[in-house]
CSV table of C-alpha atoms in Angstrom, one decimal:
chain,number,residue,atom,x,y,z
A,45,MET,CA,-3.1,42.1,-56.8
A,46,LEU,CA,-3.2,45.5,-58.7
A,47,LYS,CA,-3.6,47.1,-55.2
A,48,ARG,CA,-0.2,45.6,-54.0
A,49,ALA,CA,1.8,46.4,-57.4
A,50,LEU,CA,0.3,50.1,-56.6
A,51,ALA,CA,1.2,50.5,-53.3
A,52,GLY,CA,4.5,49.1,-54.1
A,53,ALA,CA,5.0,51.6,-56.8
A,54,LEU,CA,3.7,54.4,-54.3
A,55,PHE,CA,6.7,53.2,-51.9
A,56,LEU,CA,9.0,53.2,-54.0
A,57,GLY,CA,8.3,56.6,-55.6
A,58,ALA,CA,8.2,57.6,-52.0
A,59,VAL,CA,12.0,56.4,-51.0
A,60,SER,CA,13.3,57.8,-54.1
A,61,ALA,CA,11.9,61.5,-53.5
A,62,LEU,CA,12.9,61.0,-49.3
A,63,SER,CA,16.6,59.8,-50.9
A,64,ALA,CA,16.8,62.5,-53.6
A,65,MET,CA,15.7,65.5,-50.8
A,66,ALA,CA,18.3,63.8,-48.5
A,67,ALA,CA,21.0,64.6,-51.1
A,68,GLU,CA,19.9,67.8,-52.1
A,69,ASP,CA,20.0,68.6,-48.3
A,70,THR,CA,23.3,67.8,-48.4
A,71,ILE,CA,26.1,70.8,-48.7
A,72,ALA,CA,29.2,69.1,-47.8
A,73,ARG,CA,30.4,65.0,-48.1
A,74,PHE,CA,33.9,63.6,-47.1
A,75,LYS,CA,35.0,60.6,-48.5
A,76,GLY,CA,38.2,59.3,-47.0
A,77,GLY,CA,40.7,60.9,-44.8
A,78,ILE,CA,44.5,62.4,-44.5
A,79,GLY,CA,46.6,61.8,-41.4
A,80,VAL,CA,48.3,64.6,-39.9
A,81,ILE,CA,52.2,65.0,-40.7
A,82,PRO,CA,52.8,67.7,-38.1
A,83,VAL,CA,55.5,69.3,-40.3
A,84,SER,CA,55.0,70.3,-43.9
A,85,SER,CA,58.8,71.5,-44.4
A,86,GLY,CA,62.0,72.1,-42.8
A,87,VAL,CA,65.5,74.1,-43.8
A,88,ALA,CA,68.8,73.1,-42.7
A,89,PRO,CA,70.9,76.1,-42.2
A,90,VAL,CA,73.5,73.9,-43.9
A,91,VAL,CA,73.3,71.5,-47.1
A,92,SER,CA,75.2,68.9,-45.5
A,93,GLN,CA,73.2,68.8,-42.0
A,94,LEU,CA,70.6,65.9,-41.3
A,95,THR,CA,69.0,68.0,-39.0
A,96,SER,CA,66.7,71.1,-39.9
A,97,GLU,CA,66.7,74.2,-37.1
A,98,VAL,CA,63.5,75.7,-39.0
A,99,VAL,CA,60.8,73.8,-39.9
A,100,ASN,CA,57.0,75.2,-41.3
A,101,ARG,CA,54.5,73.5,-39.1
A,102,ASN,CA,51.4,72.0,-41.4
A,103,PHE,CA,48.6,74.2,-40.2
A,104,VAL,CA,45.1,74.0,-42.0
A,105,ARG,CA,42.9,77.2,-42.4
A,106,GLY,CA,44.4,78.0,-39.0
A,107,VAL,CA,43.8,75.0,-36.8
A,108,GLN,CA,47.1,73.7,-35.7
A,109,PRO,CA,48.3,70.1,-36.5
A,110,ALA,CA,48.5,67.3,-33.7
A,111,GLY,CA,52.6,67.0,-32.2
A,112,GLN,CA,52.5,63.5,-33.8
A,113,ILE,CA,51.9,61.6,-37.1
A,114,TRP,CA,48.7,60.1,-37.1
A,115,VAL,CA,46.8,58.0,-39.9
A,116,ILE,CA,43.3,57.1,-40.6
A,117,ASP,CA,42.0,54.1,-42.6
A,118,LYS,CA,38.5,55.6,-43.6
A,119,LEU,CA,36.1,58.2,-43.0
A,120,ASP,CA,32.6,58.8,-44.2
A,121,ALA,CA,31.5,62.4,-43.5
A,122,ARG,CA,27.9,64.1,-44.5
A,123,VAL,CA,26.8,67.6,-43.5
A,124,ARG,CA,23.0,69.2,-44.2
A,125,ALA,CA,22.0,72.4,-44.9
A,126,ASN,CA,20.9,72.3,-41.1
A,127,GLY,CA,24.1,71.8,-39.3
A,128,GLN,CA,23.6,68.1,-38.8
A,129,ILE,CA,26.8,66.5,-39.1
A,130,THR,CA,27.3,62.6,-39.2
A,131,VAL,CA,30.8,61.1,-39.6
A,132,ARG,CA,32.5,57.4,-39.3
A,133,GLY,CA,35.8,57.1,-38.6
A,134,LYS,CA,38.3,54.0,-38.3
A,135,GLY,CA,41.5,53.3,-37.9
A,136,LEU,CA,42.6,57.3,-36.4
A,137,ILE,CA,45.8,56.3,-34.6
A,138,LEU,CA,49.5,57.1,-34.2
A,139,GLY,CA,51.4,56.9,-36.9
A,140,GLY,CA,54.9,57.3,-35.1
A,141,GLY,CA,56.6,57.4,-31.5
A,142,ASN,CA,56.1,55.0,-28.6
A,143,ASN,CA,52.6,54.2,-28.9
A,144,ALA,CA,52.7,53.9,-33.2
A,145,GLY,CA,49.5,51.9,-34.2
A,146,ARG,CA,47.1,52.7,-31.1
A,147,ALA,CA,44.7,55.4,-30.2
A,148,THR,CA,45.5,56.6,-26.2
A,149,GLY,CA,42.2,57.7,-25.0
A,150,GLN,CA,41.7,60.5,-27.1
A,151,SER,CA,38.3,62.1,-27.6
A,152,VAL,CA,38.0,64.1,-31.2
A,153,PHE,CA,35.6,66.6,-32.6
A,154,ALA,CA,34.9,67.4,-35.8
A,155,THR,CA,35.4,71.2,-37.7
A,156,LEU,CA,33.8,72.1,-41.1
A,157,ILE,CA,35.7,75.1,-42.5
A,158,CYS,CA,33.7,76.2,-45.7
A,159,ASP,CA,36.0,79.9,-46.9
A,160,VAL,CA,39.7,80.3,-47.7
A,161,THR,CA,39.8,84.0,-46.5
A,162,THR,CA,38.4,84.3,-42.7
A,163,PHE,CA,38.5,80.4,-41.6
A,164,THR,CA,35.1,80.5,-39.7
A,165,GLN,CA,34.5,77.3,-37.9
A,166,TYR,CA,31.3,75.4,-37.7
A,167,SER,CA,32.4,72.4,-35.2
A,168,THR,CA,30.4,69.8,-33.2
A,169,THR,CA,30.7,69.6,-29.0
A,170,LEU,CA,34.1,70.6,-28.4
A,171,THR,CA,34.3,67.2,-25.6
A,172,GLY,CA,34.1,65.5,-28.6
A,173,VAL,CA,33.7,61.6,-29.0
A,174,LEU,CA,36.1,59.0,-27.4
A,175,LEU,CA,38.4,57.0,-29.7
A,176,SER,CA,37.9,53.3,-29.5
A,177,PRO,CA,41.6,51.8,-28.9
A,178,SER,CA,41.3,50.6,-32.4
A,179,GLY,CA,40.9,54.2,-33.7
A,180,ASP,CA,36.8,53.9,-34.6
A,181,PHE,CA,34.5,57.1,-34.0
A,182,LYS,CA,31.0,58.1,-34.7
A,183,ILE,CA,30.2,61.5,-34.7
A,184,ASP,CA,26.3,62.5,-34.7
A,185,ASP,CA,26.0,65.9,-33.6
A,186,THR,CA,24.9,69.6,-35.0
A,187,LEU,CA,27.6,71.8,-36.2
A,188,SER,CA,27.8,75.1,-34.2
A,189,PRO,CA,27.3,78.1,-34.5
A,190,LEU,CA,24.5,77.3,-36.5
A,191,LEU,CA,25.1,77.5,-40.5
A,192,PRO,CA,23.6,80.6,-41.7
A,193,ALA,CA,20.4,80.2,-44.3
A,194,GLN,CA,21.0,79.6,-47.9
A,195,PHE,CA,24.6,78.1,-46.8
A,196,VAL,CA,27.1,77.7,-49.6
A,197,CYS,CA,30.5,75.9,-48.6
A,198,ALA,CA,32.3,76.8,-51.8
A,199,SER,CA,35.5,74.9,-50.5
A,200,PRO,CA,34.6,72.8,-47.8
A,201,MET,CA,37.7,71.0,-45.3
A,202,LEU,CA,36.6,68.9,-42.8
A,203,LEU,CA,39.1,68.7,-39.9
A,204,ILE,CA,38.9,65.8,-36.9
A,205,ARG,CA,40.4,67.9,-33.9
A,206,THR,CA,41.2,66.5,-30.4
A,207,ALA,CA,39.4,67.5,-27.6
A,208,GLY,CA,42.0,68.4,-25.5
A,209,SER,CA,43.9,71.0,-27.5
A,210,GLY,CA,41.7,71.6,-30.8
A,211,ASN,CA,44.6,70.4,-33.0
A,212,TRP,CA,44.1,68.0,-36.1
A,213,PHE,CA,44.7,64.8,-36.6
A,214,ALA,CA,42.8,64.1,-39.8
A,215,VAL,CA,41.6,65.8,-42.7
A,216,GLY,CA,38.6,64.7,-45.0
A,217,ILE,CA,38.7,64.4,-48.6
A,218,PRO,CA,35.4,66.0,-50.6
A,219,HIS,CA,33.5,63.7,-52.4
A,220,SER,CA,31.0,65.1,-54.9
A,221,GLY,CA,29.9,61.8,-56.9
A,222,ASP,CA,26.4,60.2,-56.3
A,223,ASP,CA,27.6,57.3,-54.7
A,224,ASP,CA,27.3,56.2,-51.5
């Protein structure tokens, strides 16, 4: 009986240690996402006009937005120091136009940008993964180029992008909490 108790305690200790090492190995975590709204503002030349002739596209750290509104229900992502990234998304679908409420055969990839000045992009395979008809996807990949040794992601931004044009569909919400 004592051997079983000791073995159980050792097992739990090992699992806790592995879990702590995995958490220490994480350089960026994202829970939740925001879909793209392609235009961030507009200026009408005359106050009484209902349309705008000048618009500001919703670029994020140098990456152009998709041409239509997109929404995302759930996003969970973790980036490890070795560049390994896992992303789980649900409900990444069009939020406007004739195909609103659907994903229409797009493939997506993820891009991590960690600085606010040079916008170095670390991306998963650019051919991406296919969205399901309901907009669900899973990415298990390694970022390229490889992350430098002792890499610190000071201002993490995770973009979910279309494999065709590279435009962004959704952005991850940074998460620093201890809960999974």
